[in-house]
Tab-separated table of C-alpha atoms in Angstrom:
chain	number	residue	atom	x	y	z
A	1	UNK	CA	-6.359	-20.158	42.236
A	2	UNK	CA	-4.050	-19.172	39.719
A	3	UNK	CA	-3.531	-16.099	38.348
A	4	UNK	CA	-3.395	-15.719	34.662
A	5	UNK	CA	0.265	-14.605	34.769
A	6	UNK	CA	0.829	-18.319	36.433
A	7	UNK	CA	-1.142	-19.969	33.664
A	8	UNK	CA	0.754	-18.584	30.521
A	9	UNK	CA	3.893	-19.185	32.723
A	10	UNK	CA	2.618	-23.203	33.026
A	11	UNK	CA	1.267	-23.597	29.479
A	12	UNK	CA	4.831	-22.053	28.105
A	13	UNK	CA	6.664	-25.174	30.129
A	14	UNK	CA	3.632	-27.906	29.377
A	15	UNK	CA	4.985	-28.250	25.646
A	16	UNK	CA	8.751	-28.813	24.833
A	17	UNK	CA	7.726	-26.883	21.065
A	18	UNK	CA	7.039	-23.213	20.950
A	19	UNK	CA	5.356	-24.014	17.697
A	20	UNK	CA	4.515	-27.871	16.701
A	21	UNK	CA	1.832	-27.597	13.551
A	22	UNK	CA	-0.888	-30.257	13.329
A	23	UNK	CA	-4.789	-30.136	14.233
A	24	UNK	CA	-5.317	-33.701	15.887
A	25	UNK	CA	-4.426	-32.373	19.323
A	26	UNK	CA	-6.531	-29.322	18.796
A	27	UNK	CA	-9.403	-30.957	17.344
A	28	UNK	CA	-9.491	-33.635	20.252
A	29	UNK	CA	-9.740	-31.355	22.849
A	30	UNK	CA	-12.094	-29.253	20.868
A	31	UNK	CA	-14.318	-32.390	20.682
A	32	UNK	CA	-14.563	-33.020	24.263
A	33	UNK	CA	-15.470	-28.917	25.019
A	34	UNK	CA	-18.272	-28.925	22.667
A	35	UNK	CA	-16.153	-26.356	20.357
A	36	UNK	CA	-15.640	-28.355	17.421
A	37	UNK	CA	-18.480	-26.954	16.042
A	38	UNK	CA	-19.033	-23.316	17.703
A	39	UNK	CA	-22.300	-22.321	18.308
A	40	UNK	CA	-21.425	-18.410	16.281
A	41	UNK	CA	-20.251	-18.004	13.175
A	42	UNK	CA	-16.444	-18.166	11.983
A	43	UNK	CA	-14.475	-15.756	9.491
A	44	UNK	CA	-10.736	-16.783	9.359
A	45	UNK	CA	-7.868	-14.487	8.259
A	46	UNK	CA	-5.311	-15.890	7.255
A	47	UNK	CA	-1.988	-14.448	5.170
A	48	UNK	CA	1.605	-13.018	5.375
A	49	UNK	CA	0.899	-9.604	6.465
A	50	UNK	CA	-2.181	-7.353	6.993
A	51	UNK	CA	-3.904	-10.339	8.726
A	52	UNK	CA	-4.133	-8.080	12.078
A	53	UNK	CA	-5.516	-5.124	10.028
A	54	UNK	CA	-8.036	-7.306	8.230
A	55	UNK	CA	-9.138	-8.599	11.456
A	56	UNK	CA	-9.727	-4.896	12.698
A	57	UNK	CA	-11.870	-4.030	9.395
A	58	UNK	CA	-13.843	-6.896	10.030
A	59	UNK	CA	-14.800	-6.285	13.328
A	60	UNK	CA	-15.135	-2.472	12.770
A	61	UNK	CA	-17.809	-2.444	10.183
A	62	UNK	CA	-19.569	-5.154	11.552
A	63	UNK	CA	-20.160	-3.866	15.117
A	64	UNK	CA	-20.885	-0.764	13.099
A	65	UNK	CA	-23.992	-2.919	12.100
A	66	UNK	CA	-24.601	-3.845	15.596
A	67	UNK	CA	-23.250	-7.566	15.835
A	68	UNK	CA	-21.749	-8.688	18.904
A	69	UNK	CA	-18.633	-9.585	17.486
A	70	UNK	CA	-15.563	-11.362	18.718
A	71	UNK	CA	-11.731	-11.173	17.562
A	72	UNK	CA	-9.177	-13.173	18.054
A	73	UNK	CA	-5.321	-12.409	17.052
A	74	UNK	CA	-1.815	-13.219	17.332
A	75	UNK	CA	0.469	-12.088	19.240
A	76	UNK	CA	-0.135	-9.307	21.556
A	77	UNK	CA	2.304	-6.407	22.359
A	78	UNK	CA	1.599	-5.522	26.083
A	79	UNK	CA	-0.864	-7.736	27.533
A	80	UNK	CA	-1.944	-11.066	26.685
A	81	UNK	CA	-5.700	-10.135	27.045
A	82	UNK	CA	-5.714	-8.130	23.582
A	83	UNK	CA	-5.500	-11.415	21.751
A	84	UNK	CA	-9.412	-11.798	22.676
A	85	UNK	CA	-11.921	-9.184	22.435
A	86	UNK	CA	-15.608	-8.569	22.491
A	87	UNK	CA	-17.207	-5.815	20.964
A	88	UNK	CA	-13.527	-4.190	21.148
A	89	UNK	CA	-12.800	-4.954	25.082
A	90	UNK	CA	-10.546	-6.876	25.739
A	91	UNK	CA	-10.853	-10.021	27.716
A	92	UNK	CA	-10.436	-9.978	31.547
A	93	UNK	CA	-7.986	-11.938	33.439
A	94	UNK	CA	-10.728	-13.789	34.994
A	95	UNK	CA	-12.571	-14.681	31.600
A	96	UNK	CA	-9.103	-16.192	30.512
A	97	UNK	CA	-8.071	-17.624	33.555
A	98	UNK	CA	-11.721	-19.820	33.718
A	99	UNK	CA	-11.155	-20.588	30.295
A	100	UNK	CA	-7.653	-22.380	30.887
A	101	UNK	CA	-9.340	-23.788	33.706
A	102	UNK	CA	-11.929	-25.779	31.359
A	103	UNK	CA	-9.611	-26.550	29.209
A	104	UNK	CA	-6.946	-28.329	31.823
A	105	UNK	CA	-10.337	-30.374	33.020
A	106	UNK	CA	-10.960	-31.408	29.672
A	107	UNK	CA	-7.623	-32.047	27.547
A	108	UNK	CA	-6.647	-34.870	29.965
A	109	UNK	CA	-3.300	-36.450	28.790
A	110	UNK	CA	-3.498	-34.484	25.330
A	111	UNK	CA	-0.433	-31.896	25.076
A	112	UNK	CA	-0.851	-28.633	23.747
A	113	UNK	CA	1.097	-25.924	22.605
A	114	UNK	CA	0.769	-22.048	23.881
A	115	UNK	CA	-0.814	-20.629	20.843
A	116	UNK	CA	-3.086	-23.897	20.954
A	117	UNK	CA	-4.151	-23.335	24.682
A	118	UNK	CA	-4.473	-20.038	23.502
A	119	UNK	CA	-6.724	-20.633	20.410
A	120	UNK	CA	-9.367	-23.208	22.679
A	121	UNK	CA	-9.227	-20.363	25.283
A	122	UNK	CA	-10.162	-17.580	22.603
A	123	UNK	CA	-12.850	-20.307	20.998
A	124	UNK	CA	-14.488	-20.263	25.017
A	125	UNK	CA	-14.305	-17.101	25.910
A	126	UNK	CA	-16.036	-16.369	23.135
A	127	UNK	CA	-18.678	-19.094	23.278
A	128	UNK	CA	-19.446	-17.778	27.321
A	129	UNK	CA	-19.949	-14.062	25.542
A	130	UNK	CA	-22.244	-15.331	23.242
A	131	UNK	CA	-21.270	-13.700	20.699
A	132	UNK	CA	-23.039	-13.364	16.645
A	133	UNK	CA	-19.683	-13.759	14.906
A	134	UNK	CA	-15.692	-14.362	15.645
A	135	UNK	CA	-13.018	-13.198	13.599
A	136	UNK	CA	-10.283	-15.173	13.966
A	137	UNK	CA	-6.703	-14.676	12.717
A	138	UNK	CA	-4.430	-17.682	11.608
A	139	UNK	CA	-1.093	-17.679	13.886
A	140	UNK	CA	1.099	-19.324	11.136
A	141	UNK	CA	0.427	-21.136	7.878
A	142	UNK	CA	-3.021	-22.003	7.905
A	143	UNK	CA	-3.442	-25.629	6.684
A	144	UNK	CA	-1.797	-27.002	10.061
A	145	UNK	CA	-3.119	-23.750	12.433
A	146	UNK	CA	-4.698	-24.396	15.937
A	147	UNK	CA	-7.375	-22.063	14.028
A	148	UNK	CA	-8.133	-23.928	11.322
A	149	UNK	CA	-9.450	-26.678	13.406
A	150	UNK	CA	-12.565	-24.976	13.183
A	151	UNK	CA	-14.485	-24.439	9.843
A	152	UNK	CA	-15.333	-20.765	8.704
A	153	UNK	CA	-17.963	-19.308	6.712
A	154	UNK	CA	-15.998	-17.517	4.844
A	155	UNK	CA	-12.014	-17.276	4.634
A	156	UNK	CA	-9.204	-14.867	3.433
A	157	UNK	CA	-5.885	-14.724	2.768
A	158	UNK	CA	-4.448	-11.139	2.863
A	159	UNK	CA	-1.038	-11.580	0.704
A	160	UNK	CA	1.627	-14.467	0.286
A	161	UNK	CA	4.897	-13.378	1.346
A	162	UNK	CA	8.034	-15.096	2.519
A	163	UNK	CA	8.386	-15.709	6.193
A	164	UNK	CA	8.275	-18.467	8.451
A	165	UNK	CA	10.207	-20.938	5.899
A	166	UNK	CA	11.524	-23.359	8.374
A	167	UNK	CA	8.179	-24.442	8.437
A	168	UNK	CA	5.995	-22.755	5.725
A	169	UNK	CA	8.025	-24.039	2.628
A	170	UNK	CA	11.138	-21.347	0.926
A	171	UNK	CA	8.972	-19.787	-1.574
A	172	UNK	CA	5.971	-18.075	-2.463
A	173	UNK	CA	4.607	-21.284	-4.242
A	174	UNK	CA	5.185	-23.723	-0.971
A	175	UNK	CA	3.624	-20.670	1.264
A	176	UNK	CA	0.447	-20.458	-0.942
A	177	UNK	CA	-0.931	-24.005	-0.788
A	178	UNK	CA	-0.429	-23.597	3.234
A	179	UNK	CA	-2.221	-20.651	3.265
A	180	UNK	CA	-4.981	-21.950	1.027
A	181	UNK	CA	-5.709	-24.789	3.460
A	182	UNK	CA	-8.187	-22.580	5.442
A	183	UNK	CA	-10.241	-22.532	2.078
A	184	UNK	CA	-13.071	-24.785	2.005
A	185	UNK	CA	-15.617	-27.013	-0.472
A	186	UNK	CA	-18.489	-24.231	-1.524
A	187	UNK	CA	-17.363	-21.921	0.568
A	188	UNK	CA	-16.416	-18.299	0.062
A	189	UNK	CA	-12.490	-17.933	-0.016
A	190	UNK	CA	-11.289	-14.305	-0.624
A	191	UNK	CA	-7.424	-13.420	-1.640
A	192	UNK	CA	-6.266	-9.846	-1.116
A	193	UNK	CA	-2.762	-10.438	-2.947
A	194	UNK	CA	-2.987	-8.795	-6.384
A	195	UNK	CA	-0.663	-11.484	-7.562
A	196	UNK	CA	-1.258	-14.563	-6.134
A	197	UNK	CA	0.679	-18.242	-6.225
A	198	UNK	CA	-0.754	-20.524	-8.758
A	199	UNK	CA	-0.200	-22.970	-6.099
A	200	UNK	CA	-3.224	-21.104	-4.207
A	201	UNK	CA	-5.478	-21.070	-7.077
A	202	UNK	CA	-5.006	-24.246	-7.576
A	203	UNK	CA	-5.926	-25.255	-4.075
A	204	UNK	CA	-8.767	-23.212	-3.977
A	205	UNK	CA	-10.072	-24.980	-7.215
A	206	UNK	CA	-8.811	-28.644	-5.622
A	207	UNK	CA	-10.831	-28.083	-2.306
A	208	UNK	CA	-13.931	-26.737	-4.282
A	209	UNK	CA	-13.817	-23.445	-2.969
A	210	UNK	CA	-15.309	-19.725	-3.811
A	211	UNK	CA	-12.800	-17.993	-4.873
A	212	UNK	CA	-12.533	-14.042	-5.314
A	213	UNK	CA	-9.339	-12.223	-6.346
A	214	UNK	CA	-8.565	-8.826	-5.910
A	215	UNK	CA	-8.007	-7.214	-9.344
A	216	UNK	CA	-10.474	-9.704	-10.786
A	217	UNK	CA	-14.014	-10.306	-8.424
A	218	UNK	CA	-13.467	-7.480	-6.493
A	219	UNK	CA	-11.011	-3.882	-6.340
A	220	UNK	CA	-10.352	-1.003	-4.937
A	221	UNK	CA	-9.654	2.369	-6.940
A	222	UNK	CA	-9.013	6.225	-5.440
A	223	UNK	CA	-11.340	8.977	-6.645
A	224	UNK	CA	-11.471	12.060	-6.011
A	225	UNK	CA	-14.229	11.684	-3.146
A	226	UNK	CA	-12.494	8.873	-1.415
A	227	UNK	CA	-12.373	5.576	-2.576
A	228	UNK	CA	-14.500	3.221	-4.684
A	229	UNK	CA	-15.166	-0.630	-4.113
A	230	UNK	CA	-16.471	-2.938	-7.162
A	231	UNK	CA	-17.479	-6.866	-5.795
A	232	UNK	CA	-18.564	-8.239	-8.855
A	233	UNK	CA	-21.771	-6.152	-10.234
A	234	UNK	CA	-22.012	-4.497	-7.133
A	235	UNK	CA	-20.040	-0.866	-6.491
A	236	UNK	CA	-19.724	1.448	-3.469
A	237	UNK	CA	-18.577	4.468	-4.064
A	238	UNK	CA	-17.390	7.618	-2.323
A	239	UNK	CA	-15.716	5.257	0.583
A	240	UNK	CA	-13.146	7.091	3.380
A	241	UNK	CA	-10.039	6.146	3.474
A	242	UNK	CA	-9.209	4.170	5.927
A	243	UNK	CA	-8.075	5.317	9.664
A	244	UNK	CA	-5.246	2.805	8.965
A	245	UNK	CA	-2.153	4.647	6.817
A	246	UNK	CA	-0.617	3.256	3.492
A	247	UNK	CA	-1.444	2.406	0.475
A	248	UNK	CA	-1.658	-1.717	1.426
A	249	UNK	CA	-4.468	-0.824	3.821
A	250	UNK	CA	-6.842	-0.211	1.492
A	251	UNK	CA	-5.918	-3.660	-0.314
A	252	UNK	CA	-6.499	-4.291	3.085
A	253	UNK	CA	-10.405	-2.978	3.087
A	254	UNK	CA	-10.727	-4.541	-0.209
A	255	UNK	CA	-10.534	-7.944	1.234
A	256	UNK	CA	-12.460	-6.973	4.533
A	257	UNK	CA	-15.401	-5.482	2.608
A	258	UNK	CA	-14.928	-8.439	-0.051
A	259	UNK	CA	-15.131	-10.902	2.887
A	260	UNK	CA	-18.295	-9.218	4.522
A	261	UNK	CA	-20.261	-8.943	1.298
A	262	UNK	CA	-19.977	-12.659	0.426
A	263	UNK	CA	-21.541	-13.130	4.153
A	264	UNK	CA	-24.668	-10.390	3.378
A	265	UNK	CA	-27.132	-13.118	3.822
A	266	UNK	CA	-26.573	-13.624	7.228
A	267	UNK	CA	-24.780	-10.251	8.366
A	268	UNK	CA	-25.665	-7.521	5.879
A	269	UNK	CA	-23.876	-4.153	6.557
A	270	UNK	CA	-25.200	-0.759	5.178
A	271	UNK	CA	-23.046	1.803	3.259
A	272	UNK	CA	-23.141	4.030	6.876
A	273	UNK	CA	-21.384	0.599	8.649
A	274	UNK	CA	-19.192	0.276	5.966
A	275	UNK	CA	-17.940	4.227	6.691
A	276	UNK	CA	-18.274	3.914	10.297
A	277	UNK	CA	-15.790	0.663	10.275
A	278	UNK	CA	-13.263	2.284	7.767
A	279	UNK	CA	-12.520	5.215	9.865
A	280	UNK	CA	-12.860	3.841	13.165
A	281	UNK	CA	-10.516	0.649	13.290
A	282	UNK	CA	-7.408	1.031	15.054
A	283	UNK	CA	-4.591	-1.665	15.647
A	284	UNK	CA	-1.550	-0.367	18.007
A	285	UNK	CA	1.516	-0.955	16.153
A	286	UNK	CA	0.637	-0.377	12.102
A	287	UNK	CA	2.608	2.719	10.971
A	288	UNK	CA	0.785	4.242	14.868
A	289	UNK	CA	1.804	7.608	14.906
A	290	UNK	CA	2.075	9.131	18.141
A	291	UNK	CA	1.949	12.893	18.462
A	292	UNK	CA	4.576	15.262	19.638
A	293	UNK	CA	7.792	16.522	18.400
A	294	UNK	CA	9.928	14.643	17.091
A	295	UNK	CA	7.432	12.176	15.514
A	296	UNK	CA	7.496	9.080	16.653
A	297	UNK	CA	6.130	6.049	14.367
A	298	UNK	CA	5.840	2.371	15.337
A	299	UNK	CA	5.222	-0.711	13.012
A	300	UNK	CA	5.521	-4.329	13.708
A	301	UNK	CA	7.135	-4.773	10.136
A	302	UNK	CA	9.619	-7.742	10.682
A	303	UNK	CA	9.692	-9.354	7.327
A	304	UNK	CA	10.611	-8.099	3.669
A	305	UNK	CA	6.883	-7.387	2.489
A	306	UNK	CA	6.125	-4.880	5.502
A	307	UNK	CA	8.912	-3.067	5.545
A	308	UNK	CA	8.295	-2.359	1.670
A	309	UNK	CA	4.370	-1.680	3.120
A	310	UNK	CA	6.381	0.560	5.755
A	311	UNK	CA	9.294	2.369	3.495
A	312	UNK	CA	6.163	2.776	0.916
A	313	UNK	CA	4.259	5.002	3.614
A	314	UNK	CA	7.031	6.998	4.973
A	315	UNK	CA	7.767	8.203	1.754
A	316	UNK	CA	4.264	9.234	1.604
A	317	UNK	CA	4.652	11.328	4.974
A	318	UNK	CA	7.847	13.113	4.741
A	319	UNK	CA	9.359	15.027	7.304
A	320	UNK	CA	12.189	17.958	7.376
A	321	UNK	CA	14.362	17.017	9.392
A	322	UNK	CA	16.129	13.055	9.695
A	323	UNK	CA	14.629	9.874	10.054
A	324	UNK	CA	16.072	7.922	12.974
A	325	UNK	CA	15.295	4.371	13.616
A	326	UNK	CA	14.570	2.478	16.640
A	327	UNK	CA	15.190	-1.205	15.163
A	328	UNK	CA	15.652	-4.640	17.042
A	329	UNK	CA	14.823	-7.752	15.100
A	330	UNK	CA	14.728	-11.773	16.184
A	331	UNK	CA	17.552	-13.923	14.625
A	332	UNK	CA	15.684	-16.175	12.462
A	333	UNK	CA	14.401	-12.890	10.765
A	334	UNK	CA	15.530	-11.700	7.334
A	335	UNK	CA	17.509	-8.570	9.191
A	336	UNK	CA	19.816	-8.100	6.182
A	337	UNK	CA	17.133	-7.740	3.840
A	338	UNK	CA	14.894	-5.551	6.011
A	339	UNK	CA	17.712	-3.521	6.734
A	340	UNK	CA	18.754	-3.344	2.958
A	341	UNK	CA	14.647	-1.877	1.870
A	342	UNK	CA	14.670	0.728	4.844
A	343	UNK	CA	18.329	2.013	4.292
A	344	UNK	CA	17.388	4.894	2.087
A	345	UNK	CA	15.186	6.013	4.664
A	346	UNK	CA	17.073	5.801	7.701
A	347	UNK	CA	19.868	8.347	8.368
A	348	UNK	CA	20.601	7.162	11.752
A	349	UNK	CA	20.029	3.245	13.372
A	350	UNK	CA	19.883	2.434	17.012
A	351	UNK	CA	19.413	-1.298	17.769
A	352	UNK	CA	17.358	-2.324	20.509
A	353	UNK	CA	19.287	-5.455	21.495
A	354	UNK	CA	16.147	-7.705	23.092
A	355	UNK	CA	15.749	-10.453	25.222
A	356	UNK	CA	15.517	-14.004	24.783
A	357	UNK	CA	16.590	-16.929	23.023
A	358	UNK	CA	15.366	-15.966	19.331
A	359	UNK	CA	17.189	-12.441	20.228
A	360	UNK	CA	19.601	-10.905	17.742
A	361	UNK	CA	23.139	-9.891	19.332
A	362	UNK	CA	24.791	-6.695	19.111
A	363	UNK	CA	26.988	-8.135	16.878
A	364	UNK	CA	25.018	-9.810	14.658
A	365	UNK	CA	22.532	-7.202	14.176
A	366	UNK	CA	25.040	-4.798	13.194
A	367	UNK	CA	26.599	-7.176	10.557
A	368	UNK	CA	23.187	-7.617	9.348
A	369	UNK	CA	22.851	-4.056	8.959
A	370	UNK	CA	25.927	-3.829	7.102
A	371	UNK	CA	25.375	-6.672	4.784
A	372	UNK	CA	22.498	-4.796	3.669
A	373	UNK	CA	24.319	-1.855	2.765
A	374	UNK	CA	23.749	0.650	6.265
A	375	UNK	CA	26.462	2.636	5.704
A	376	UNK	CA	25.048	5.092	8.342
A	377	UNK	CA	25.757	5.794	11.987
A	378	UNK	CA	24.509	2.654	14.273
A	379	UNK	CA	24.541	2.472	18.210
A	380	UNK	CA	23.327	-1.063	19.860
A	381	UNK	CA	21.166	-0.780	23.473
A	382	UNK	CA	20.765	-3.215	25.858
A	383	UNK	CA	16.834	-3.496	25.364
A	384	UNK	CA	14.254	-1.400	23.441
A	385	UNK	CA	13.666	0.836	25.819
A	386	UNK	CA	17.099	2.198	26.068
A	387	UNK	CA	17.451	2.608	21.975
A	388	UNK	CA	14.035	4.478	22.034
A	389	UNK	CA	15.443	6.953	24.689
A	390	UNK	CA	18.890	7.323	23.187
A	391	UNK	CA	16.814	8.438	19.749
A	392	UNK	CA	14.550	10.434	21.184
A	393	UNK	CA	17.336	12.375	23.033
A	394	UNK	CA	19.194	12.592	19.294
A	395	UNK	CA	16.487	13.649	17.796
A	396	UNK	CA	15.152	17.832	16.558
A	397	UNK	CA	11.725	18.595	16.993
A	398	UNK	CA	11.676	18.865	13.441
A	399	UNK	CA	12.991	14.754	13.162
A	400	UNK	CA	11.253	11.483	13.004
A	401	UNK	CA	11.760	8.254	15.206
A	402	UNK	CA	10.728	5.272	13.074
A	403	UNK	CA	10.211	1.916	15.649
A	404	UNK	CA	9.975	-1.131	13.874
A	405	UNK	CA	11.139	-4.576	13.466
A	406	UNK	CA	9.260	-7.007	15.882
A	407	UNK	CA	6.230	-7.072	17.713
A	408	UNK	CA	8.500	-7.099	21.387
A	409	UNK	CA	10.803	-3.697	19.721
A	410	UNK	CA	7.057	-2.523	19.312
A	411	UNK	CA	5.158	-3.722	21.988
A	412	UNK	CA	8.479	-2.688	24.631
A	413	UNK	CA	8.277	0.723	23.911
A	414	UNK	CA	4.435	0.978	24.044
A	415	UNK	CA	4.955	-0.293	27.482
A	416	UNK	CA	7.593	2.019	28.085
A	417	UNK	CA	5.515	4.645	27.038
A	418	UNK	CA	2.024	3.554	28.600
A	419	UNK	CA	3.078	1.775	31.674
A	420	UNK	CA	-1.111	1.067	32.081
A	421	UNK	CA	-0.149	-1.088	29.515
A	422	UNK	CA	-3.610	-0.606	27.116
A	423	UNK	CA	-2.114	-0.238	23.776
């Protein structure tokens, strides 16, 4: 029997494309597992950033309310397993293992990409848990995702920002329609983005859909108690902030709690769920503070958006002492730019040089950094691991080491931290 480390091994060989956008193959095998229509209900999150953290609100306030609920997101930092999870655990080895099973016995000569074997083995996991609802979070796009091949109740779109372009389109107008295409006909379709693409409005309007926009069906506004929610006529008031930091994580809540009262029919969640969700979800790798001197912070941020969402919250929690940065970055990644919106923060750069194809060089990375204007001290590693101890043995107890730039810079040092590997 294989072990799951041999399947993800096989299904990263199966397809020549890392990434090959399209639903037919999806859909077909889908059809033959009795999936194309699961028997639990379907939220999809789609969007640039804050997808992950939307997924976490989700789940949080509704297994506050006592739903067996499933999640599903993209990608993982340590293990593979914490793309699915039930009622917050994540999925065992031998859950996955029998789910790629099923699905080899049933695709027959259909190919399939990783994140698409991963998607169908998500989709079965979480049929064999039986669970009341799955959130599921769009890998790229959404029009053309493996997870769109599956129709939600309800849909949102965090924010529209530019990544992904070689396939996504070069601007916020091309992004928008493919993130509108998990919308559908009379069906509830929130947007978190405060200023969205007129191309998404007008799909929502072309395809039928509900639409609610932030700032104009539903918002979120401090007070001196907390926070306050308005969805249409409806207002909660005195809300916690959420566990998450910075300011975009409550645009974040917004949507959730948008999302979750257009479903109140079927899954109605009290004021005490709502609290209970907001101050309990968690996802590794968003601004994660880890305690001890110096402070160490890790964020995924690896596009221009989130690192303004990340710049925007250290500047919210200062520190005495220097900010030192633990930064390694993929080559088809706006590195110059990223670079250029954390410079004022950063008074001292060590890139994590990473494996793999998609890896940024030495070199490159530190022309990057200079094109956007790091005129700072920088030292290159061989590997995250090494930058993270180089900056931790620069840095005072009074200092701060700020990791960010990829989900492998994050997830390396959270498994060089927490060999367990249980982010």
């Amino acid at each position: 029997m294989r072990s799951l480390g041999d399947w993800l091994a096989w299904i990263e060989k199966l397809h020549p494309r890392t990434i090959e956008l399209g639903l037919e193959r999806v859909a077909a095998v889908l059809e033959r597992m009795g999936l194309r229509h699961p028997p639990f209900t379907v939220l999809t999150v789609g969007g640039t950033n804050g997808k992950g953290s939307t997924v976490a609100l989700c789940d949080a306030m509704l297994r506050a309310a006592g739903y067996r609920v499933g999640a599903y997101t993209s990608p993982h930092l340590i293990r593979y397993n914490e793309r699915v999870r039930v009622d917050g655990v994540m999925a065992t080895d031998a859950e996955l293992t029998a789910a790629f099973e099923r699905i080899e016995a049933s695709r027959g000569q259909t190919p399939l990409t990783y994140f698409e074997y991963g998607t169908l083995a998500a989709l079965d996991v979480l049929r064999e848990k039986d669970v009341d609802i799955a959130v599921l979070e769009v890998g790229m796009g959404g029009r053309l995702d493996a997870v769109n091949a599956v129709d939600p109740v309800a849909a949102v779109v965090t924010s529209i920002g530019i990544d992904h372009t070689a396939w996504l389109g070069p601007d916020r107008e091309s992004i928008g329609r493919e993130k509108a295409g998990i919308f559908r006909e009379n069906v509830p379709a929130v947007c978190g983005d405060a200023d969205p693409p007129r191309s998404l409005l007008d799909a929502a309007r072309e395809v039928g859909a509900r639409l609610y926009l932030l700032g104009r069906d539903f918002e979120a506004e401090p007070a001196t108690n907390g926070w306050n929610f308005r969805f249409g006529a409806r207002v909660r008031t005195g809300l916690p902030y959420p566990r998450l930091r910075g300011a975009h994580q409550l645009r974040n809540a917004a949507a959730a709690l948008a999302a979750l009262e257009t479903l109140t029919d079927r899954f109605p969640v009290t004021q005490a769920h709502i609290r209970e969700g907001l101050v309990t979800a968690f996802v590794p790798g968003r601004f994660q503070v880890l305690p001890g001197a110096p402070t160490v912070v890790l964020d995924v941020a690896h596009n221009v958006e989130a690192a303004r969402a990340l710049a925007e919250t250290l500047r919210q929690h200062r520190v005495a002492g220097r900010t030192l940065a633990v930064f390694g970055m993929l080559i088809d990644k706006p590195i110059a730019e990223v670079a250029a919106v954390m410079r004022p923060l950063i008074d001292e750069w060590h890139v994590a040089v990473l494996d793999g194809a998609r890896a940024a060089t030495a070199e490159q990375s530190v022309q990057a950094l200079k094109q956007g204007g790091v005129d700072r001290p920088v030292a290159c590693h061989a590997g995250a691991h090494a930058a993270f101890e180089a900056a931790r043995h620069a840095a005072g107890a009074g200092d701060r080491i700020v990791v960010f730039g990829s989900f492998y810079t994050v997830g390396g040092i959270l498994a060089h931290l927490d060999p367990a590997g249980s982010p």
